Every structure is written in structure tokens, then in C-alpha cells.
PDB file of C-alpha atoms and ligand atoms in Angstrom:
ATOM      1  CA  MET G  15     101.508 109.676 111.385  1.00  0.00           C
ATOM      2  CA  LYS G  16     104.492 111.957 112.040  1.00  0.00           C
ATOM      3  CA  LEU G  17     102.855 114.905 110.297  1.00  0.00           C
ATOM      4  CA  GLN G  18      99.310 114.665 111.648  1.00  0.00           C
ATOM      5  CA  GLY G  19      97.364 117.853 110.851  1.00  0.00           C
ATOM      6  CA  LYS G  20     100.262 119.622 109.095  1.00  0.00           C
ATOM      7  CA  LYS G  21      99.597 121.732 106.010  1.00  0.00           C
ATOM      8  CA  ALA G  22     101.992 121.231 103.121  1.00  0.00           C
ATOM      9  CA  ILE G  23     102.687 122.560  99.617  1.00  0.00           C
ATOM     10  CA  VAL G  24     104.709 120.589  97.056  1.00  0.00           C
ATOM     11  CA  THR G  25     105.655 122.393  93.839  1.00  0.00           C
ATOM     12  CA  GLY G  26     105.767 120.094  90.825  1.00  0.00           C
ATOM     13  CA  GLY G  27     103.749 117.443  92.622  1.00  0.00           C
ATOM     14  CA  SER G  28     102.151 115.901  89.560  1.00  0.00           C
ATOM     15  CA  ARG G  29     104.932 113.502  88.631  1.00  0.00           C
ATOM     16  CA  GLY G  30     108.191 111.893  89.757  1.00  0.00           C
ATOM     17  CA  ILE G  31     109.816 112.874  93.031  1.00  0.00           C
ATOM     18  CA  GLY G  32     107.231 115.571  93.813  1.00  0.00           C
ATOM     19  CA  ALA G  33     104.315 113.172  93.413  1.00  0.00           C
ATOM     20  CA  ALA G  34     105.998 110.630  95.698  1.00  0.00           C
ATOM     21  CA  ILE G  35     106.645 113.317  98.328  1.00  0.00           C
ATOM     22  CA  ALA G  36     103.043 114.566  98.166  1.00  0.00           C
ATOM     23  CA  LYS G  37     101.720 111.024  98.666  1.00  0.00           C
ATOM     24  CA  ARG G  38     104.063 110.307 101.603  1.00  0.00           C
ATOM     25  CA  LEU G  39     103.165 113.592 103.293  1.00  0.00           C
ATOM     26  CA  ALA G  40      99.497 112.599 103.093  1.00  0.00           C
ATOM     27  CA  GLU G  41     100.176 109.054 104.332  1.00  0.00           C
ATOM     28  CA  ASP G  42     101.938 110.614 107.312  1.00  0.00           C
ATOM     29  CA  GLY G  43      98.941 112.838 108.114  1.00  0.00           C
ATOM     30  CA  ALA G  44      99.377 116.116 106.207  1.00  0.00           C
ATOM     31  CA  ASP G  45      96.920 117.936 103.947  1.00  0.00           C
ATOM     32  CA  VAL G  46      98.709 118.728 100.683  1.00  0.00           C
ATOM     33  CA  VAL G  47      98.413 121.228  97.845  1.00  0.00           C
ATOM     34  CA  ILE G  48     100.501 120.499  94.761  1.00  0.00           C
ATOM     35  CA  THR G  49     101.375 122.755  91.863  1.00  0.00           C
ATOM     36  CA  TYR G  50     102.051 121.558  88.333  1.00  0.00           C
ATOM     37  CA  ALA G  51     103.037 123.047  84.981  1.00  0.00           C
ATOM     38  CA  GLY G  52     100.577 121.478  82.542  1.00  0.00           C
ATOM     39  CA  ASN G  53      99.940 117.796  83.205  1.00  0.00           C
ATOM     40  CA  ALA G  54      96.467 117.957  84.768  1.00  0.00           C
ATOM     41  CA  GLU G  55      95.916 114.218  84.423  1.00  0.00           C
ATOM     42  CA  ALA G  56      99.029 113.400  86.460  1.00  0.00           C
ATOM     43  CA  ALA G  57      98.137 116.105  88.986  1.00  0.00           C
ATOM     44  CA  ASN G  58      94.677 114.582  89.430  1.00  0.00           C
ATOM     45  CA  ALA G  59      96.235 111.149  90.007  1.00  0.00           C
ATOM     46  CA  THR G  60      98.371 112.580  92.822  1.00  0.00           C
ATOM     47  CA  ILE G  61      95.316 114.249  94.371  1.00  0.00           C
ATOM     48  CA  ALA G  62      93.395 110.951  94.167  1.00  0.00           C
ATOM     49  CA  ALA G  63      96.217 109.266  96.131  1.00  0.00           C
ATOM     50  CA  ILE G  64      96.187 112.043  98.748  1.00  0.00           C
ATOM     51  CA  THR G  65      92.434 111.774  99.265  1.00  0.00           C
ATOM     52  CA  ALA G  66      92.655 107.955  99.325  1.00  0.00           C
ATOM     53  CA  ALA G  67      95.043 108.411 102.262  1.00  0.00           C
ATOM     54  CA  GLY G  68      92.250 110.297 104.029  1.00  0.00           C
ATOM     55  CA  ARG G  69      93.722 113.795 103.699  1.00  0.00           C
ATOM     56  CA  ALA G  70      92.643 116.926 101.819  1.00  0.00           C
ATOM     57  CA  GLY G  71      94.402 117.499  98.490  1.00  0.00           C
ATOM     58  CA  HIS G  72      94.232 120.222  95.849  1.00  0.00           C
ATOM     59  CA  ALA G  73      96.127 120.889  92.623  1.00  0.00           C
ATOM     60  CA  ILE G  74      96.963 124.345  91.282  1.00  0.00           C
ATOM     61  CA  GLN G  75      98.343 124.921  87.793  1.00  0.00           C
ATOM     62  CA  ALA G  76     101.137 127.499  88.053  1.00  0.00           C
ATOM     63  CA  ASP G  77     104.364 128.024  86.122  1.00  0.00           C
ATOM     64  CA  SER G  78     107.121 128.154  88.752  1.00  0.00           C
ATOM     65  CA  SER G  79     109.283 130.289  86.474  1.00  0.00           C
ATOM     66  CA  ASP G  80     106.697 133.106  86.578  1.00  0.00           C
ATOM     67  CA  PRO G  81     107.253 134.896  89.922  1.00  0.00           C
ATOM     68  CA  GLN G  82     103.725 136.332  90.026  1.00  0.00           C
ATOM     69  CA  ALA G  83     102.095 132.995  89.226  1.00  0.00           C
ATOM     70  CA  GLN G  84     104.300 131.244  91.788  1.00  0.00           C
ATOM     71  CA  ALA G  85     103.457 133.757  94.518  1.00  0.00           C
ATOM     72  CA  ALA G  86      99.748 133.582  93.697  1.00  0.00           C
ATOM     73  CA  ALA G  87      99.846 129.774  93.847  1.00  0.00           C
ATOM     74  CA  ILE G  88     101.510 129.765  97.283  1.00  0.00           C
ATOM     75  CA  LYS G  89      98.917 132.219  98.625  1.00  0.00           C
ATOM     76  CA  ALA G  90      96.008 130.285  97.102  1.00  0.00           C
ATOM     77  CA  ALA G  91      97.408 127.032  98.506  1.00  0.00           C
ATOM     78  CA  ALA G  92      97.727 128.442 102.035  1.00  0.00           C
ATOM     79  CA  ASP G  93      94.145 129.745 101.751  1.00  0.00           C
ATOM     80  CA  LYS G  94      92.886 126.287 100.784  1.00  0.00           C
ATOM     81  CA  LEU G  95      94.893 124.619 103.567  1.00  0.00           C
ATOM     82  CA  GLY G  96      94.019 127.217 106.225  1.00  0.00           C
ATOM     83  CA  GLY G  97      97.718 127.847 106.897  1.00  0.00           C
ATOM     84  CA  LEU G  98     101.141 126.529 105.942  1.00  0.00           C
ATOM     85  CA  ASP G  99     103.674 124.414 107.847  1.00  0.00           C
ATOM     86  CA  ILE G 100     105.757 122.685 105.170  1.00  0.00           C
ATOM     87  CA  LEU G 101     106.893 124.076 101.804  1.00  0.00           C
ATOM     88  CA  ILE G 102     108.643 121.658  99.448  1.00  0.00           C
ATOM     89  CA  HIS G 103     110.291 123.274  96.431  1.00  0.00           C
ATOM     90  CA  ASN G 104     110.499 120.362  94.006  1.00  0.00           C
ATOM     91  CA  ALA G 105     109.496 121.663  90.541  1.00  0.00           C
ATOM     92  CA  GLY G 106     112.540 121.568  88.319  1.00  0.00           C
ATOM     93  CA  VAL G 107     113.833 121.211  84.789  1.00  0.00           C
ATOM     94  CA  ALA G 108     117.083 119.893  83.322  1.00  0.00           C
ATOM     95  CA  ALA G 109     118.305 120.699  79.800  1.00  0.00           C
ATOM     96  CA  PHE G 110     121.852 119.504  79.264  1.00  0.00           C
ATOM     97  CA  ALA G 111     124.076 121.175  76.638  1.00  0.00           C
ATOM     98  CA  SER G 112     127.847 121.617  76.454  1.00  0.00           C
ATOM     99  CA  ILE G 113     129.023 125.214  76.513  1.00  0.00           C
ATOM    100  CA  GLY G 114     129.790 125.255  72.792  1.00  0.00           C
ATOM    101  CA  HIS G 115     126.142 124.459  72.087  1.00  0.00           C
ATOM    102  CA  ASP G 116     124.552 126.314  74.986  1.00  0.00           C
ATOM    103  CA  SER G 117     122.536 129.548  75.035  1.00  0.00           C
ATOM    104  CA  ILE G 118     121.265 132.378  77.187  1.00  0.00           C
ATOM    105  CA  ASP G 119     117.746 131.084  76.562  1.00  0.00           C
ATOM    106  CA  ASN G 120     118.693 127.769  78.178  1.00  0.00           C
ATOM    107  CA  LEU G 121     120.219 129.651  81.111  1.00  0.00           C
ATOM    108  CA  ARG G 122     117.033 131.701  81.589  1.00  0.00           C
ATOM    109  CA  HIS G 123     114.812 128.607  81.233  1.00  0.00           C
ATOM    110  CA  GLN G 124     116.586 126.531  83.868  1.00  0.00           C
ATOM    111  CA  PHE G 125     117.260 129.410  86.259  1.00  0.00           C
ATOM    112  CA  GLY G 126     113.626 130.513  85.825  1.00  0.00           C
ATOM    113  CA  VAL G 127     112.152 127.276  87.162  1.00  0.00           C
ATOM    114  CA  ASN G 128     114.929 125.980  89.415  1.00  0.00           C
ATOM    115  CA  VAL G 129     116.028 129.266  91.045  1.00  0.00           C
ATOM    116  CA  ASP G 130     113.551 132.119  90.441  1.00  0.00           C
ATOM    117  CA  GLY G 131     110.656 129.805  91.309  1.00  0.00           C
ATOM    118  CA  VAL G 132     112.254 128.793  94.609  1.00  0.00           C
ATOM    119  CA  PHE G 133     112.980 132.413  95.490  1.00  0.00           C
ATOM    120  CA  ALA G 134     109.520 133.736  94.557  1.00  0.00           C
ATOM    121  CA  GLY G 135     107.778 130.866  96.331  1.00  0.00           C
ATOM    122  CA  THR G 136     109.749 131.356  99.531  1.00  0.00           C
ATOM    123  CA  LEU G 137     109.183 135.113  99.441  1.00  0.00           C
ATOM    124  CA  ALA G 138     105.436 134.537  99.228  1.00  0.00           C
ATOM    125  CA  ALA G 139     105.525 131.878 101.959  1.00  0.00           C
ATOM    126  CA  ILE G 140     107.349 133.883 104.642  1.00  0.00           C
ATOM    127  CA  PRO G 141     104.279 135.740 105.965  1.00  0.00           C
ATOM    128  CA  LEU G 142     102.212 132.539 105.798  1.00  0.00           C
ATOM    129  CA  ILE G 143     104.412 129.769 107.171  1.00  0.00           C
ATOM    130  CA  SER G 144     104.082 128.870 110.840  1.00  0.00           C
ATOM    131  CA  ASP G 145     106.912 129.388 113.310  1.00  0.00           C
ATOM    132  CA  GLY G 146     108.704 126.035 113.538  1.00  0.00           C
ATOM    133  CA  GLY G 147     107.774 125.322 109.909  1.00  0.00           C
ATOM    134  CA  ARG G 148     109.898 123.661 107.241  1.00  0.00           C
ATOM    135  CA  ILE G 149     111.231 124.719 103.855  1.00  0.00           C
ATOM    136  CA  ILE G 150     112.769 121.843 101.904  1.00  0.00           C
ATOM    137  CA  ILE G 151     114.352 122.347  98.490  1.00  0.00           C
ATOM    138  CA  ILE G 152     115.029 119.488  96.071  1.00  0.00           C
ATOM    139  CA  GLY G 153     118.509 120.321  94.811  1.00  0.00           C
ATOM    140  CA  SER G 154     120.904 117.820  93.246  1.00  0.00           C
ATOM    141  CA  VAL G 155     124.329 116.295  93.809  1.00  0.00           C
ATOM    142  CA  ASN G 156     125.150 118.180  90.595  1.00  0.00           C
ATOM    143  CA  ALA G 157     125.510 121.236  92.886  1.00  0.00           C
ATOM    144  CA  HIS G 158     128.949 119.863  93.793  1.00  0.00           C
ATOM    145  CA  SER G 159     129.582 116.926  91.463  1.00  0.00           C
ATOM    146  CA  MET G 160     129.371 116.803  87.665  1.00  0.00           C
ATOM    147  CA  PRO G 161     130.033 113.340  86.188  1.00  0.00           C
ATOM    148  CA  THR G 162     129.199 114.143  82.531  1.00  0.00           C
ATOM    149  CA  PRO G 163     129.522 117.082  80.122  1.00  0.00           C
ATOM    150  CA  GLY G 164     126.549 119.370  79.552  1.00  0.00           C
ATOM    151  CA  GLY G 165     125.343 120.005  83.085  1.00  0.00           C
ATOM    152  CA  ALA G 166     126.916 123.376  83.831  1.00  0.00           C
ATOM    153  CA  ILE G 167     123.710 125.421  83.964  1.00  0.00           C
ATOM    154  CA  TYR G 168     121.729 122.721  85.778  1.00  0.00           C
ATOM    155  CA  GLY G 169     124.512 122.297  88.349  1.00  0.00           C
ATOM    156  CA  ALA G 170     124.716 126.057  88.796  1.00  0.00           C
ATOM    157  CA  THR G 171     120.969 126.248  89.509  1.00  0.00           C
ATOM    158  CA  LYS G 172     121.287 123.571  92.163  1.00  0.00           C
ATOM    159  CA  ALA G 173     124.349 125.257  93.714  1.00  0.00           C
ATOM    160  CA  ALA G 174     122.313 128.483  93.826  1.00  0.00           C
ATOM    161  CA  VAL G 175     119.507 126.943  95.869  1.00  0.00           C
ATOM    162  CA  ALA G 176     122.028 125.418  98.290  1.00  0.00           C
ATOM    163  CA  GLY G 177     123.197 128.998  98.838  1.00  0.00           C
ATOM    164  CA  PHE G 178     119.611 130.114  99.417  1.00  0.00           C
ATOM    165  CA  ALA G 179     119.133 127.435 102.063  1.00  0.00           C
ATOM    166  CA  ARG G 180     122.191 128.439 104.056  1.00  0.00           C
ATOM    167  CA  GLY G 181     121.163 132.095 103.950  1.00  0.00           C
ATOM    168  CA  TRP G 182     117.509 131.456 104.773  1.00  0.00           C
ATOM    169  CA  ALA G 183     118.452 129.087 107.607  1.00  0.00           C
ATOM    170  CA  ARG G 184     120.187 132.080 109.224  1.00  0.00           C
ATOM    171  CA  ASP G 185     117.330 134.461 108.390  1.00  0.00           C
ATOM    172  CA  LEU G 186     114.593 132.171 109.701  1.00  0.00           C
ATOM    173  CA  GLY G 187     116.404 130.489 112.612  1.00  0.00           C
ATOM    174  CA  PRO G 188     114.912 132.942 115.117  1.00  0.00           C
ATOM    175  CA  ARG G 189     111.417 131.765 114.048  1.00  0.00           C
ATOM    176  CA  GLY G 190     112.405 128.105 114.260  1.00  0.00           C
ATOM    177  CA  VAL G 191     111.745 127.655 110.538  1.00  0.00           C
ATOM    178  CA  LEU G 192     114.206 125.005 109.297  1.00  0.00           C
ATOM    179  CA  VAL G 193     115.520 125.233 105.724  1.00  0.00           C
ATOM    180  CA  ASN G 194     117.296 122.296 104.107  1.00  0.00           C
ATOM    181  CA  VAL G 195     118.229 120.918 100.696  1.00  0.00           C
ATOM    182  CA  ILE G 196     117.830 117.306  99.607  1.00  0.00           C
ATOM    183  CA  GLN G 197     120.418 116.551  96.920  1.00  0.00           C
ATOM    184  CA  PRO G 198     119.449 113.382  95.021  1.00  0.00           C
ATOM    185  CA  GLY G 199     121.656 111.464  92.663  1.00  0.00           C
ATOM    186  CA  PRO G 200     120.039 109.681  89.696  1.00  0.00           C
ATOM    187  CA  VAL G 201     116.386 108.885  90.418  1.00  0.00           C
ATOM    188  CA  ASP G 202     114.133 106.975  88.012  1.00  0.00           C
ATOM    189  CA  THR G 203     111.591 109.553  86.752  1.00  0.00           C
ATOM    190  CA  ASP G 204     110.432 111.009  83.440  1.00  0.00           C
ATOM    191  CA  MET G 205     113.304 113.510  83.753  1.00  0.00           C
ATOM    192  CA  ASN G 206     115.944 110.787  84.081  1.00  0.00           C
ATOM    193  CA  PRO G 207     114.569 107.331  83.257  1.00  0.00           C
ATOM    194  CA  ALA G 208     116.600 104.397  84.550  1.00  0.00           C
ATOM    195  CA  ASP G 209     116.310 102.738  81.121  1.00  0.00           C
ATOM    196  CA  GLY G 210     117.338 105.841  79.147  1.00  0.00           C
ATOM    197  CA  ASP G 211     120.585 106.559  77.294  1.00  0.00           C
ATOM    198  CA  PHE G 212     121.835 108.878  80.055  1.00  0.00           C
ATOM    199  CA  ALA G 213     121.431 106.038  82.546  1.00  0.00           C
ATOM    200  CA  LYS G 214     123.982 103.978  80.611  1.00  0.00           C
ATOM    201  CA  LEU G 215     126.582 106.602  81.590  1.00  0.00           C
ATOM    202  CA  LEU G 216     125.397 107.133  85.153  1.00  0.00           C
ATOM    203  CA  THR G 217     124.469 103.702  86.499  1.00  0.00           C
ATOM    204  CA  PRO G 218     128.029 102.290  86.504  1.00  0.00           C
ATOM    205  CA  GLN G 219     129.065 105.253  88.681  1.00  0.00           C
ATOM    206  CA  ILE G 220     126.504 104.495  91.418  1.00  0.00           C
ATOM    207  CA  ALA G 221     127.998 102.457  94.286  1.00  0.00           C
ATOM    208  CA  LEU G 222     124.710 100.597  94.780  1.00  0.00           C
ATOM    209  CA  GLY G 223     124.573  99.857  91.048  1.00  0.00           C
ATOM    210  CA  ARG G 224     121.026 101.129  90.524  1.00  0.00           C
ATOM    211  CA  TYR G 225     118.956 104.311  90.217  1.00  0.00           C
ATOM    212  CA  GLY G 226     117.104 105.649  93.223  1.00  0.00           C
ATOM    213  CA  ARG G 227     113.327 105.491  93.540  1.00  0.00           C
ATOM    214  CA  SER G 228     111.200 108.587  94.112  1.00  0.00           C
ATOM    215  CA  GLU G 229     109.843 106.961  97.271  1.00  0.00           C
ATOM    216  CA  GLU G 230     113.391 106.861  98.721  1.00  0.00           C
ATOM    217  CA  ILE G 231     113.651 110.632  98.290  1.00  0.00           C
ATOM    218  CA  ALA G 232     110.176 111.079  99.774  1.00  0.00           C
ATOM    219  CA  ALA G 233     111.239 109.189 102.915  1.00  0.00           C
ATOM    220  CA  LEU G 234     113.998 111.743 103.539  1.00  0.00           C
ATOM    221  CA  ALA G 235     111.620 114.645 102.861  1.00  0.00           C
ATOM    222  CA  VAL G 236     109.147 113.335 105.437  1.00  0.00           C
ATOM    223  CA  PHE G 237     111.949 112.911 107.975  1.00  0.00           C
ATOM    224  CA  LEU G 238     113.149 116.498 107.433  1.00  0.00           C
ATOM    225  CA  ALA G 239     109.554 117.741 107.754  1.00  0.00           C
ATOM    226  CA  SER G 240     109.053 115.874 111.045  1.00  0.00           C
ATOM    227  CA  ASP G 241     109.892 116.749 114.662  1.00  0.00           C
ATOM    228  CA  GLU G 242     112.706 114.185 114.505  1.00  0.00           C
ATOM    229  CA  ALA G 243     114.737 116.601 112.349  1.00  0.00           C
ATOM    230  CA  SER G 244     114.403 119.481 114.833  1.00  0.00           C
ATOM    231  CA  PHE G 245     118.138 120.364 114.935  1.00  0.00           C
ATOM    232  CA  ILE G 246     118.858 120.211 111.185  1.00  0.00           C
ATOM    233  CA  THR G 247     118.901 123.490 109.282  1.00  0.00           C
ATOM    234  CA  GLY G 248     120.999 124.974 106.486  1.00  0.00           C
ATOM    235  CA  ALA G 249     122.058 121.452 105.507  1.00  0.00           C
ATOM    236  CA  THR G 250     122.577 119.992 102.060  1.00  0.00           C
ATOM    237  CA  ILE G 251     121.996 116.246 102.284  1.00  0.00           C
ATOM    238  CA  ASP G 252     123.135 113.915  99.497  1.00  0.00           C
ATOM    239  CA  ILE G 253     120.933 110.885  98.819  1.00  0.00           C
ATOM    240  CA  ASP G 254     122.556 109.185  95.863  1.00  0.00           C
ATOM    241  CA  GLY G 255     123.346 105.519  96.484  1.00  0.00           C
ATOM    242  CA  GLY G 256     127.025 106.398  96.606  1.00  0.00           C
ATOM    243  CA  PHE G 257     127.051 108.156  93.219  1.00  0.00           C
ATOM    244  CA  SER G 258     129.096 111.238  94.089  1.00  0.00           C
ATOM    245  CA  ILE G 259     131.510 109.791  96.682  1.00  0.00           C
TER     246      ILE G 259
HETATM  247  P1  NDP P 317     109.965 115.148  86.447  1.00  0.00           P
HETATM  248  O1  NDP P 317     110.316 115.763  85.154  1.00  0.00           O
HETATM  249  O2  NDP P 317     109.652 113.707  86.529  1.00  0.00           O
HETATM  250  O3  NDP P 317     108.754 115.983  87.120  1.00  0.00           O
HETATM  251  C1  NDP P 317     108.869 117.368  87.144  1.00  0.00           C
HETATM  252  C2  NDP P 317     107.726 117.952  87.946  1.00  0.00           C
HETATM  253  O4  NDP P 317     107.927 119.376  88.004  1.00  0.00           O
HETATM  254  C3  NDP P 317     106.380 117.733  87.295  1.00  0.00           C
HETATM  255  O5  NDP P 317     105.408 117.652  88.323  1.00  0.00           O
HETATM  256  C4  NDP P 317     106.191 118.996  86.461  1.00  0.00           C
HETATM  257  O6  NDP P 317     104.827 119.348  86.225  1.00  0.00           O
HETATM  258  C5  NDP P 317     106.834 120.021  87.375  1.00  0.00           C
HETATM  259  N1  NDP P 317     107.310 121.197  86.653  1.00  0.00           N
HETATM  260  C6  NDP P 317     108.242 121.255  85.667  1.00  0.00           C
HETATM  261  N2  NDP P 317     108.379 122.506  85.212  1.00  0.00           N
HETATM  262  C7  NDP P 317     107.526 123.263  85.939  1.00  0.00           C
HETATM  263  C8  NDP P 317     107.176 124.630  85.934  1.00  0.00           C
HETATM  264  N3  NDP P 317     107.735 125.498  85.062  1.00  0.00           N
HETATM  265  N4  NDP P 317     106.234 125.064  86.809  1.00  0.00           N
HETATM  266  C9  NDP P 317     105.641 124.206  87.674  1.00  0.00           C
HETATM  267  N5  NDP P 317     105.925 122.895  87.728  1.00  0.00           N
HETATM  268  C10 NDP P 317     106.845 122.429  86.865  1.00  0.00           C
HETATM  269  O7  NDP P 317     111.202 115.498  87.427  1.00  0.00           O
HETATM  270  P2  NDP P 317     111.800 114.746  88.707  1.00  0.00           P
HETATM  271  O8  NDP P 317     110.725 114.233  89.560  1.00  0.00           O
HETATM  272  O9  NDP P 317     112.879 113.862  88.254  1.00  0.00           O
HETATM  273  O10 NDP P 317     112.530 115.997  89.426  1.00  0.00           O
HETATM  274  C11 NDP P 317     111.981 116.650  90.563  1.00  0.00           C
HETATM  275  C12 NDP P 317     113.095 117.508  91.175  1.00  0.00           C
HETATM  276  O11 NDP P 317     114.184 116.652  91.546  1.00  0.00           O
HETATM  277  C13 NDP P 317     113.663 118.557  90.235  1.00  0.00           C
HETATM  278  O12 NDP P 317     113.953 119.738  90.964  1.00  0.00           O
HETATM  279  C14 NDP P 317     114.958 117.912  89.745  1.00  0.00           C
HETATM  280  O13 NDP P 317     115.891 118.875  89.334  1.00  0.00           O
HETATM  281  C15 NDP P 317     115.385 117.156  90.985  1.00  0.00           C
HETATM  282  N6  NDP P 317     116.306 116.056  90.756  1.00  0.00           N
HETATM  283  C16 NDP P 317     115.972 114.993  89.974  1.00  0.00           C
HETATM  284  C17 NDP P 317     116.866 113.957  89.788  1.00  0.00           C
HETATM  285  C18 NDP P 317     116.577 112.762  88.941  1.00  0.00           C
HETATM  286  O14 NDP P 317     117.521 112.000  88.635  1.00  0.00           O
HETATM  287  N7  NDP P 317     115.323 112.531  88.542  1.00  0.00           N
HETATM  288  C19 NDP P 317     118.200 113.978  90.432  1.00  0.00           C
HETATM  289  C20 NDP P 317     118.444 115.142  91.230  1.00  0.00           C
HETATM  290  C21 NDP P 317     117.520 116.121  91.396  1.00  0.00           C
HETATM  291  P3  NDP P 317     104.001 118.706  84.943  1.00  0.00           P
HETATM  292  O15 NDP P 317     103.723 117.267  85.305  1.00  0.00           O
HETATM  293  O16 NDP P 317     102.759 119.533  84.878  1.00  0.00           O
HETATM  294  O17 NDP P 317     104.891 118.843  83.747  1.00  0.00           O
END
């Protein structure tokens, strides 16, 4: 119970990596509010797992790409929790297209969720988060490594949030708020199923020869949220089974 009594928000906690993180946070003792875009059924399943672990859980529908909705969700979540110690920016989208077939709309879509949402959520959290708190962003190895065509915008969004983390680590160091980025390689979720066509390209490039599991990413998130990670800030940590080496 490394996180006993902590109060946590996970954006995009209804499915995939975010759902696994929300469940692990609860298993380790935290109360958890998740946000989601539209999948209320999946959100309710995550909340059921949180409450089964004996912790308080709430779900808030909020589009991360809408700065006002994102800020309102963070404030409502902190109200429900009675404070805020851990903010996990996980909500994300990927829409691959090579530059000859790409568009400004695709740029705005991916930057809206993956970058604007992280910025607006952090801005809203600063007056609420406790000194010594944690901000953890789910980035991607695509911030620095691009093994296929079509990922330019997605990779740029993930490079942008790595920049945020380094800057915010400096800004928030005096308060002891640690800011880090988890950069997964391929993880088996609805976004990137291990049995999908994309996986045929990616799996042979993974040293361990398999996709990651959401629970493996959640284990790192819980570590970074815990006291054991007390001297890690501004870091971008790859967790990719040897995909980008
Ligand atoms: P999924 O598509 O499986 O789940 C996405 C989650 O984000 C869902 O909970 C979804 O809510 C939510 N979400 C999507 N758009 C919005 C939005 N506009 N507002 C609020 N919530 C939103 O994705 P993954 O679990 O695979 O990805 C999670 C994070 O990990 C993302 O940031 C992704 O970029 C990153 N990542 C994933 C990798 C992978 O291989 N899977 C590799 C590297 C990084 P709802 O259920 O309501 O739709």
C-alpha cells in the first residue's frame, strides 16, 4: 500500500493503459477519479474495480482537447477527492498519416488531446496539487524514435509533452512536485492491438518479441507516484521491451 490515502486523477482512465493505472493506484491505497471521452460503460467498469479494491472512485466525462472542460474536470475531481496528490495525464489519440496525405485537421486533433489537454489540465491542477505531489505524463518512445511512416504528428505531440515535463520539473521543483514522462513502446490496447496489422510491423522490432501489457506500464506509474521515486524529476523513461534501442 505505497499510496495509502493519496488522491489521484487519471485522464482517459476508462480503457487501456489509463484503466490499468487507475486500478493499480487503487490497489496501492489511493482514491481515484478518472476522466473519459465517451465510453461510460468502460469508465463504470474501471470505477467498479477501484471500489472493489476498497477505495473511492468517480468518473467524469470530459473532452481533454477542450481546455475549459479539462480544467473543470480537474477542479471537480479535486473537489470529490478532497485534494490532489497525483495527476496522471494519460488520455491520448493516435491518427497515423504520411505527410502527403496529412492535414491541419489531423494536427489540431492530435495536438488538442495529447498536448493542449496536458497543458490545460496541469494549469488547473497547480493551485490544487499538494507540495510533494506528482505529475506523470504518458508520452511515447515515438517522441525520439519513429520506426514506421505516418507518425510525424503523433511523435511531435509526445516530444512536446517531454518538453513540458522538463520545464515544469524546474518550475515546480521548489514545491517538491515531481514531473516525469513514461514513454511506452507498443502496448496491447484498443489503440494498438497486439493482433492488429500495425503489430505485424512492430513486433519483430521489439527485443522481447512481444507487446507490452497495460499492467506493466501501470507498475512504473505507481513507482513514480510513490516515495521510492523521490529524486526523479524531469525524466523521460522508456518502457518498451527493447523496441527503440
Ligand atoms: P486507448 O485508445 O486504449 O484508450 C484511450 C483512453 O483515452 C480512453 O480511456 C479514452 O476514453 C481516452 N480518451 C481518448 N480521447 C479522449 C479525449 N478527447 N478526452 C478524454 N479522454 C480521451 O489508448 P491507450 O491506452 O493505448 O493509450 C493511453 C496513452 O498511452 C495515450 O496517451 C497513448 O498515446 C499512450 N501510448 C500508447 C501506446 C500503445 O501502444 N498503446 C504506446 C505509447 C504511448 P473513452 O474510453 O471514453 O474513449
